[in-house]
């Protein structure tokens, strides 16, 4: 079976049957071979280094009603907040002082606030920290708003496609949300010059291995600079809150498979994964991920950014634990690269 891993590494692709075996096999030796091959490739491209991105959950106000998401419009159990410009700049300042060179502003989908508020805030961040990278994750916005955000100084945009299969997408989202529009947004973002991230939840309700293979194919074709994926974790106030969480192991295998397909991609070991992996905190890095996103949202608001249950229990995602994170990485033989960590196809930019 290990020939599947070798073929995937050599060809940077694999047929559907091979992918199915890699995703589903009970053979732990095969899974180990997959993870260590992916780690070797990661080391070849990036060295034993990880990049940190400061996550700033700037608002949980959302016009959307995604059936899995705790900040969906219909969740009335949630207190809504939007950080002020000064609060966001204070988060950036704290992150910069800890050596982090990428700020990620993520939030609910709020087109008006994005256009009126965030364009100005992105501009202010750009002026205050000309050498930082600014990443946005604000959902589907009009092309014109994306363009204004880009012009204001944003470099990267994360927009998970959520499901490559339009039917699965429809089952996970309310009427009115359109699969094609999400895909169109990804193309618009790329055209505007954003380094673009896509991805999906692993083990989402109704999702099968066939769907995951479709996701892999979409990512393989689009070739995003960043790939965001983590397990589905139920949130009790949502319509899908009683479905089981996705498997951490399947998530790890997907990190490895996608690393072998796209060796230069920036792949975060996500918060949702670490919320399931209490005792095995660097498993994502060992499987080929190379980015960690510590949470710099002020503690009070962080609790209200309740995408899924247990999110705040994830140790390595909190500001106060950065020294512990550094130490654990060092013990495992990794260091934190101090650069912005932009995507580069050939020689990775180390400074
Ligand atoms: N509004 C932005 C950001 C959404 S939150 C957007 O639409 O892109 C970021 C990601 O969290 C989502 O893309 C989704 O994949 C993930 N997410 C939401 N609810 C989740 C859940 N219950 N379990 C795991 N991941 C979840």
PDB file of N, CA and C in Angstrom, residues 96-174:
ATOM      1  N   UNK A  96       2.221  42.039  16.782  1.00  0.00           N
ATOM      2  CA  UNK A  96       3.503  42.502  16.232  1.00  0.00           C
ATOM      3  C   UNK A  96       4.598  42.412  17.298  1.00  0.00           C
ATOM      4  N   UNK A  97       4.237  42.843  18.535  1.00  0.00           N
ATOM      5  CA  UNK A  97       5.227  42.825  19.620  1.00  0.00           C
ATOM      6  C   UNK A  97       5.650  41.416  20.000  1.00  0.00           C
ATOM      7  N   UNK A  98       4.833  40.437  19.649  1.00  0.00           N
ATOM      8  CA  UNK A  98       5.224  39.053  19.902  1.00  0.00           C
ATOM      9  C   UNK A  98       5.899  38.437  18.677  1.00  0.00           C
ATOM     10  N   UNK A  99       6.204  39.276  17.710  1.00  0.00           N
ATOM     11  CA  UNK A  99       6.965  38.791  16.551  1.00  0.00           C
ATOM     12  C   UNK A  99       6.118  38.242  15.428  1.00  0.00           C
ATOM     13  N   UNK A 100       4.810  38.435  15.471  1.00  0.00           N
ATOM     14  CA  UNK A 100       3.946  37.893  14.422  1.00  0.00           C
ATOM     15  C   UNK A 100       3.801  38.918  13.303  1.00  0.00           C
ATOM     16  N   UNK A 101       3.976  38.460  12.060  1.00  0.00           N
ATOM     17  CA  UNK A 101       4.039  39.376  10.918  1.00  0.00           C
ATOM     18  C   UNK A 101       2.856  39.225   9.963  1.00  0.00           C
ATOM     19  N   UNK A 102       1.854  38.446  10.358  1.00  0.00           N
ATOM     20  CA  UNK A 102       0.608  38.386   9.585  1.00  0.00           C
ATOM     21  C   UNK A 102      -0.563  38.578  10.534  1.00  0.00           C
ATOM     22  N   UNK A 103      -1.455  39.500  10.181  1.00  0.00           N
ATOM     23  CA  UNK A 103      -2.696  39.695  10.935  1.00  0.00           C
ATOM     24  C   UNK A 103      -3.851  39.148  10.094  1.00  0.00           C
ATOM     25  N   UNK A 104      -4.668  38.312  10.696  1.00  0.00           N
ATOM     26  CA  UNK A 104      -5.820  37.745   9.987  1.00  0.00           C
ATOM     27  C   UNK A 104      -7.091  38.311  10.602  1.00  0.00           C
ATOM     28  N   UNK A 105      -7.807  39.103   9.827  1.00  0.00           N
ATOM     29  CA  UNK A 105      -9.092  39.617  10.319  1.00  0.00           C
ATOM     30  C   UNK A 105     -10.195  38.713   9.799  1.00  0.00           C
ATOM     31  N   UNK A 106     -10.829  38.001  10.734  1.00  0.00           N
ATOM     32  CA  UNK A 106     -11.914  37.105  10.330  1.00  0.00           C
ATOM     33  C   UNK A 106     -13.199  37.526  11.006  1.00  0.00           C
ATOM     34  N   UNK A 107     -14.323  37.295  10.330  1.00  0.00           N
ATOM     35  CA  UNK A 107     -15.588  37.632  10.960  1.00  0.00           C
ATOM     36  C   UNK A 107     -16.766  37.136  10.171  1.00  0.00           C
ATOM     37  N   UNK A 108     -17.941  37.394  10.719  1.00  0.00           N
ATOM     38  CA  UNK A 108     -19.172  37.082  10.016  1.00  0.00           C
ATOM     39  C   UNK A 108     -19.252  37.897   8.737  1.00  0.00           C
ATOM     40  N   UNK A 109     -20.249  37.543   7.938  1.00  0.00           N
ATOM     41  CA  UNK A 109     -20.380  38.222   6.644  1.00  0.00           C
ATOM     42  C   UNK A 109     -21.242  39.465   6.836  1.00  0.00           C
ATOM     43  N   UNK A 110     -20.658  40.608   6.621  1.00  0.00           N
ATOM     44  CA  UNK A 110     -21.307  41.877   6.939  1.00  0.00           C
ATOM     45  C   UNK A 110     -20.834  42.904   5.913  1.00  0.00           C
ATOM     46  N   UNK A 111     -21.453  42.878   4.719  1.00  0.00           N
ATOM     47  CA  UNK A 111     -20.933  43.661   3.593  1.00  0.00           C
ATOM     48  C   UNK A 111     -20.810  45.149   3.888  1.00  0.00           C
ATOM     49  N   UNK A 112     -21.785  45.675   4.628  1.00  0.00           N
ATOM     50  CA  UNK A 112     -21.754  47.108   4.892  1.00  0.00           C
ATOM     51  C   UNK A 112     -20.550  47.463   5.760  1.00  0.00           C
ATOM     52  N   UNK A 113     -20.363  46.682   6.837  1.00  0.00           N
ATOM     53  CA  UNK A 113     -19.242  46.959   7.741  1.00  0.00           C
ATOM     54  C   UNK A 113     -17.922  46.758   7.002  1.00  0.00           C
ATOM     55  N   UNK A 114     -17.872  45.757   6.121  1.00  0.00           N
ATOM     56  CA  UNK A 114     -16.628  45.517   5.393  1.00  0.00           C
ATOM     57  C   UNK A 114     -16.290  46.726   4.534  1.00  0.00           C
ATOM     58  N   UNK A 115     -17.320  47.246   3.877  1.00  0.00           N
ATOM     59  CA  UNK A 115     -17.078  48.367   2.969  1.00  0.00           C
ATOM     60  C   UNK A 115     -16.808  49.658   3.737  1.00  0.00           C
ATOM     61  N   UNK A 116     -17.611  49.904   4.766  1.00  0.00           N
ATOM     62  CA  UNK A 116     -17.532  51.212   5.427  1.00  0.00           C
ATOM     63  C   UNK A 116     -16.432  51.271   6.486  1.00  0.00           C
ATOM     64  N   UNK A 117     -16.272  50.161   7.179  1.00  0.00           N
ATOM     65  CA  UNK A 117     -15.410  50.175   8.358  1.00  0.00           C
ATOM     66  C   UNK A 117     -14.043  49.563   8.042  1.00  0.00           C
ATOM     67  N   UNK A 118     -14.102  48.364   7.467  1.00  0.00           N
ATOM     68  CA  UNK A 118     -12.854  47.613   7.342  1.00  0.00           C
ATOM     69  C   UNK A 118     -11.910  48.193   6.303  1.00  0.00           C
ATOM     70  N   UNK A 119     -12.454  48.793   5.263  1.00  0.00           N
ATOM     71  CA  UNK A 119     -11.555  49.388   4.270  1.00  0.00           C
ATOM     72  C   UNK A 119     -10.642  50.397   4.972  1.00  0.00           C
ATOM     73  N   UNK A 120     -11.235  51.210   5.837  1.00  0.00           N
ATOM     74  CA  UNK A 120     -10.441  52.192   6.577  1.00  0.00           C
ATOM     75  C   UNK A 120      -9.482  51.534   7.561  1.00  0.00           C
ATOM     76  N   UNK A 121      -9.947  50.485   8.217  1.00  0.00           N
ATOM     77  CA  UNK A 121      -9.095  49.826   9.219  1.00  0.00           C
ATOM     78  C   UNK A 121      -7.908  49.121   8.538  1.00  0.00           C
ATOM     79  N   UNK A 122      -8.190  48.482   7.411  1.00  0.00           N
ATOM     80  CA  UNK A 122      -7.087  47.843   6.672  1.00  0.00           C
ATOM     81  C   UNK A 122      -6.058  48.898   6.274  1.00  0.00           C
ATOM     82  N   UNK A 123      -6.552  50.051   5.816  1.00  0.00           N
ATOM     83  CA  UNK A 123      -5.635  51.135   5.443  1.00  0.00           C
ATOM     84  C   UNK A 123      -4.794  51.584   6.634  1.00  0.00           C
ATOM     85  N   UNK A 124      -5.436  51.677   7.800  1.00  0.00           N
ATOM     86  CA  UNK A 124      -4.704  52.116   8.994  1.00  0.00           C
ATOM     87  C   UNK A 124      -3.657  51.074   9.393  1.00  0.00           C
ATOM     88  N   UNK A 125      -4.001  49.806   9.310  1.00  0.00           N
ATOM     89  CA  UNK A 125      -3.030  48.754   9.642  1.00  0.00           C
ATOM     90  C   UNK A 125      -1.845  48.841   8.677  1.00  0.00           C
ATOM     91  N   UNK A 126      -2.160  49.049   7.414  1.00  0.00           N
ATOM     92  CA  UNK A 126      -1.106  49.116   6.392  1.00  0.00           C
ATOM     93  C   UNK A 126      -0.124  50.254   6.698  1.00  0.00           C
ATOM     94  N   UNK A 127      -0.676  51.397   7.160  1.00  0.00           N
ATOM     95  CA  UNK A 127       0.181  52.545   7.475  1.00  0.00           C
ATOM     96  C   UNK A 127       1.016  52.263   8.730  1.00  0.00           C
ATOM     97  N   UNK A 128       0.376  51.690   9.745  1.00  0.00           N
ATOM     98  CA  UNK A 128       1.088  51.459  11.016  1.00  0.00           C
ATOM     99  C   UNK A 128       2.129  50.347  10.886  1.00  0.00           C
ATOM    100  N   UNK A 129       1.817  49.306  10.113  1.00  0.00           N
ATOM    101  CA  UNK A 129       2.740  48.164  10.004  1.00  0.00           C
ATOM    102  C   UNK A 129       2.965  47.852   8.516  1.00  0.00           C
ATOM    103  N   UNK A 130       3.772  48.692   7.855  1.00  0.00           N
ATOM    104  CA  UNK A 130       3.941  48.500   6.404  1.00  0.00           C
ATOM    105  C   UNK A 130       4.529  47.139   6.043  1.00  0.00           C
ATOM    106  N   UNK A 131       5.198  46.496   6.997  1.00  0.00           N
ATOM    107  CA  UNK A 131       5.846  45.224   6.664  1.00  0.00           C
ATOM    108  C   UNK A 131       5.070  44.003   7.114  1.00  0.00           C
ATOM    109  N   UNK A 132       3.867  44.219   7.608  1.00  0.00           N
ATOM    110  CA  UNK A 132       3.047  43.058   7.997  1.00  0.00           C
ATOM    111  C   UNK A 132       2.180  42.628   6.820  1.00  0.00           C
ATOM    112  N   UNK A 133       1.822  41.355   6.790  1.00  0.00           N
ATOM    113  CA  UNK A 133       0.836  40.886   5.816  1.00  0.00           C
ATOM    114  C   UNK A 133      -0.547  40.993   6.447  1.00  0.00           C
ATOM    115  N   UNK A 134      -1.523  41.383   5.639  1.00  0.00           N
ATOM    116  CA  UNK A 134      -2.903  41.488   6.123  1.00  0.00           C
ATOM    117  C   UNK A 134      -3.745  40.462   5.374  1.00  0.00           C
ATOM    118  N   UNK A 135      -4.334  39.553   6.144  1.00  0.00           N
ATOM    119  CA  UNK A 135      -5.198  38.522   5.577  1.00  0.00           C
ATOM    120  C   UNK A 135      -6.627  38.799   6.014  1.00  0.00           C
ATOM    121  N   UNK A 136      -7.561  38.627   5.105  1.00  0.00           N
ATOM    122  CA  UNK A 136      -8.974  38.821   5.447  1.00  0.00           C
ATOM    123  C   UNK A 136      -9.742  37.524   5.267  1.00  0.00           C
ATOM    124  N   UNK A 137     -10.780  37.351   6.079  1.00  0.00           N
ATOM    125  CA  UNK A 137     -11.674  36.200   5.945  1.00  0.00           C
ATOM    126  C   UNK A 137     -13.056  36.682   6.345  1.00  0.00           C
ATOM    127  N   UNK A 138     -13.756  37.239   5.376  1.00  0.00           N
ATOM    128  CA  UNK A 138     -14.997  37.981   5.647  1.00  0.00           C
ATOM    129  C   UNK A 138     -16.161  37.452   4.840  1.00  0.00           C
ATOM    130  N   UNK A 139     -15.975  36.317   4.205  1.00  0.00           N
ATOM    131  CA  UNK A 139     -17.060  35.728   3.431  1.00  0.00           C
ATOM    132  C   UNK A 139     -17.204  36.330   2.048  1.00  0.00           C
ATOM    133  N   UNK A 140     -18.425  36.170   1.513  1.00  0.00           N
ATOM    134  CA  UNK A 140     -18.698  36.574   0.132  1.00  0.00           C
ATOM    135  C   UNK A 140     -19.108  38.040   0.098  1.00  0.00           C
ATOM    136  N   UNK A 141     -18.323  38.840  -0.589  1.00  0.00           N
ATOM    137  CA  UNK A 141     -18.595  40.270  -0.682  1.00  0.00           C
ATOM    138  C   UNK A 141     -18.645  40.655  -2.156  1.00  0.00           C
ATOM    139  N   UNK A 142     -19.250  41.798  -2.461  1.00  0.00           N
ATOM    140  CA  UNK A 142     -19.239  42.255  -3.854  1.00  0.00           C
ATOM    141  C   UNK A 142     -17.799  42.444  -4.340  1.00  0.00           C
ATOM    142  N   UNK A 143     -17.580  42.177  -5.622  1.00  0.00           N
ATOM    143  CA  UNK A 143     -16.231  42.302  -6.189  1.00  0.00           C
ATOM    144  C   UNK A 143     -15.651  43.690  -5.914  1.00  0.00           C
ATOM    145  N   UNK A 144     -16.523  44.680  -5.925  1.00  0.00           N
ATOM    146  CA  UNK A 144     -16.052  46.039  -5.719  1.00  0.00           C
ATOM    147  C   UNK A 144     -15.478  46.212  -4.296  1.00  0.00           C
ATOM    148  N   UNK A 145     -16.113  45.561  -3.321  1.00  0.00           N
ATOM    149  CA  UNK A 145     -15.601  45.656  -1.941  1.00  0.00           C
ATOM    150  C   UNK A 145     -14.274  44.921  -1.826  1.00  0.00           C
ATOM    151  N   UNK A 146     -14.197  43.733  -2.433  1.00  0.00           N
ATOM    152  CA  UNK A 146     -12.903  43.034  -2.444  1.00  0.00           C
ATOM    153  C   UNK A 146     -11.818  43.937  -3.016  1.00  0.00           C
ATOM    154  N   UNK A 147     -12.166  44.621  -4.113  1.00  0.00           N
ATOM    155  CA  UNK A 147     -11.168  45.470  -4.781  1.00  0.00           C
ATOM    156  C   UNK A 147     -10.735  46.614  -3.862  1.00  0.00           C
ATOM    157  N   UNK A 148     -11.700  47.192  -3.152  1.00  0.00           N
ATOM    158  CA  UNK A 148     -11.342  48.299  -2.241  1.00  0.00           C
ATOM    159  C   UNK A 148     -10.469  47.805  -1.098  1.00  0.00           C
ATOM    160  N   UNK A 149     -10.774  46.614  -0.593  1.00  0.00           N
ATOM    161  CA  UNK A 149      -9.965  46.054   0.503  1.00  0.00           C
ATOM    162  C   UNK A 149      -8.544  45.771   0.017  1.00  0.00           C
ATOM    163  N   UNK A 150      -8.460  45.269  -1.186  1.00  0.00           N
ATOM    164  CA  UNK A 150      -7.136  44.984  -1.765  1.00  0.00           C
ATOM    165  C   UNK A 150      -6.344  46.276  -1.935  1.00  0.00           C
ATOM    166  N   UNK A 151      -7.041  47.270  -2.449  1.00  0.00           N
ATOM    167  CA  UNK A 151      -6.400  48.569  -2.667  1.00  0.00           C
ATOM    168  C   UNK A 151      -5.941  49.196  -1.351  1.00  0.00           C
ATOM    169  N   UNK A 152      -6.719  48.950  -0.294  1.00  0.00           N
ATOM    170  CA  UNK A 152      -6.375  49.514   1.018  1.00  0.00           C
ATOM    171  C   UNK A 152      -5.150  48.823   1.616  1.00  0.00           C
ATOM    172  N   UNK A 153      -4.776  47.669   1.052  1.00  0.00           N
ATOM    173  CA  UNK A 153      -3.541  47.055   1.516  1.00  0.00           C
ATOM    174  C   UNK A 153      -3.644  45.605   1.950  1.00  0.00           C
ATOM    175  N   UNK A 154      -4.806  44.975   1.774  1.00  0.00           N
ATOM    176  CA  UNK A 154      -4.911  43.557   2.155  1.00  0.00           C
ATOM    177  C   UNK A 154      -4.170  42.692   1.132  1.00  0.00           C
ATOM    178  N   UNK A 155      -3.479  41.659   1.637  1.00  0.00           N
ATOM    179  CA  UNK A 155      -2.646  40.814   0.775  1.00  0.00           C
ATOM    180  C   UNK A 155      -3.271  39.454   0.457  1.00  0.00           C
ATOM    181  N   UNK A 156      -4.024  38.940   1.428  1.00  0.00           N
ATOM    182  CA  UNK A 156      -4.482  37.546   1.315  1.00  0.00           C
ATOM    183  C   UNK A 156      -5.952  37.465   1.722  1.00  0.00           C
ATOM    184  N   UNK A 157      -6.623  36.432   1.237  1.00  0.00           N
ATOM    185  CA  UNK A 157      -8.040  36.253   1.573  1.00  0.00           C
ATOM    186  C   UNK A 157      -8.350  34.770   1.713  1.00  0.00           C
ATOM    187  N   UNK A 158      -8.946  34.425   2.825  1.00  0.00           N
ATOM    188  CA  UNK A 158      -9.356  33.041   3.065  1.00  0.00           C
ATOM    189  C   UNK A 158     -10.859  32.928   2.850  1.00  0.00           C
ATOM    190  N   UNK A 159     -11.255  32.081   1.921  1.00  0.00           N
ATOM    191  CA  UNK A 159     -12.685  31.839   1.695  1.00  0.00           C
ATOM    192  C   UNK A 159     -12.845  30.341   1.433  1.00  0.00           C
ATOM    193  N   UNK A 160     -13.141  29.604   2.479  1.00  0.00           N
ATOM    194  CA  UNK A 160     -13.311  28.168   2.264  1.00  0.00           C
ATOM    195  C   UNK A 160     -14.435  27.926   1.270  1.00  0.00           C
ATOM    196  N   UNK A 161     -14.217  27.017   0.347  1.00  0.00           N
ATOM    197  CA  UNK A 161     -15.293  26.706  -0.599  1.00  0.00           C
ATOM    198  C   UNK A 161     -16.380  25.885   0.098  1.00  0.00           C
ATOM    199  N   UNK A 162     -16.042  25.271   1.238  1.00  0.00           N
ATOM    200  CA  UNK A 162     -16.947  24.511   2.121  1.00  0.00           C
ATOM    201  C   UNK A 162     -17.370  23.164   1.554  1.00  0.00           C
ATOM    202  N   UNK A 163     -17.687  23.087   0.275  1.00  0.00           N
ATOM    203  CA  UNK A 163     -18.011  21.795  -0.341  1.00  0.00           C
ATOM    204  C   UNK A 163     -17.877  21.941  -1.846  1.00  0.00           C
ATOM    205  N   UNK A 164     -17.097  21.039  -2.458  1.00  0.00           N
ATOM    206  CA  UNK A 164     -16.936  21.104  -3.920  1.00  0.00           C
ATOM    207  C   UNK A 164     -18.180  20.575  -4.624  1.00  0.00           C
ATOM    208  N   UNK A 165     -18.956  19.771  -3.911  1.00  0.00           N
ATOM    209  CA  UNK A 165     -20.163  19.199  -4.502  1.00  0.00           C
ATOM    210  C   UNK A 165     -21.337  20.156  -4.257  1.00  0.00           C
ATOM    211  N   UNK A 166     -21.936  20.693  -5.330  1.00  0.00           N
ATOM    212  CA  UNK A 166     -23.004  21.688  -5.136  1.00  0.00           C
ATOM    213  C   UNK A 166     -24.162  21.157  -4.290  1.00  0.00           C
ATOM    214  N   UNK A 167     -24.467  19.846  -4.412  1.00  0.00           N
ATOM    215  CA  UNK A 167     -25.589  19.320  -3.618  1.00  0.00           C
ATOM    216  C   UNK A 167     -25.271  19.284  -2.132  1.00  0.00           C
ATOM    217  N   UNK A 168     -24.044  18.875  -1.820  1.00  0.00           N
ATOM    218  CA  UNK A 168     -23.655  18.895  -0.400  1.00  0.00           C
ATOM    219  C   UNK A 168     -23.646  20.335   0.107  1.00  0.00           C
ATOM    220  N   UNK A 169     -23.130  21.233  -0.712  1.00  0.00           N
ATOM    221  CA  UNK A 169     -23.112  22.645  -0.332  1.00  0.00           C
ATOM    222  C   UNK A 169     -24.526  23.114   0.025  1.00  0.00           C
ATOM    223  N   UNK A 170     -25.493  22.724  -0.806  1.00  0.00           N
ATOM    224  CA  UNK A 170     -26.885  23.140  -0.581  1.00  0.00           C
ATOM    225  C   UNK A 170     -27.436  22.574   0.735  1.00  0.00           C
ATOM    226  N   UNK A 171     -27.019  21.372   1.088  1.00  0.00           N
ATOM    227  CA  UNK A 171     -27.534  20.777   2.336  1.00  0.00           C
ATOM    228  C   UNK A 171     -26.957  21.442   3.579  1.00  0.00           C
ATOM    229  N   UNK A 172     -25.802  22.062   3.421  1.00  0.00           N
ATOM    230  CA  UNK A 172     -25.134  22.682   4.581  1.00  0.00           C
ATOM    231  C   UNK A 172     -25.456  24.170   4.715  1.00  0.00           C
ATOM    232  N   UNK A 173     -26.120  24.717   3.699  1.00  0.00           N
ATOM    233  CA  UNK A 173     -26.355  26.161   3.689  1.00  0.00           C
ATOM    234  C   UNK A 173     -27.824  26.474   3.459  1.00  0.00           C
ATOM    235  N   UNK A 174     -28.262  27.647   3.879  1.00  0.00           N
ATOM    236  CA  UNK A 174     -29.671  28.011   3.722  1.00  0.00           C
ATOM    237  C   UNK A 174     -29.984  28.311   2.267  1.00  0.00           C
TER     238      UNK A 174
END
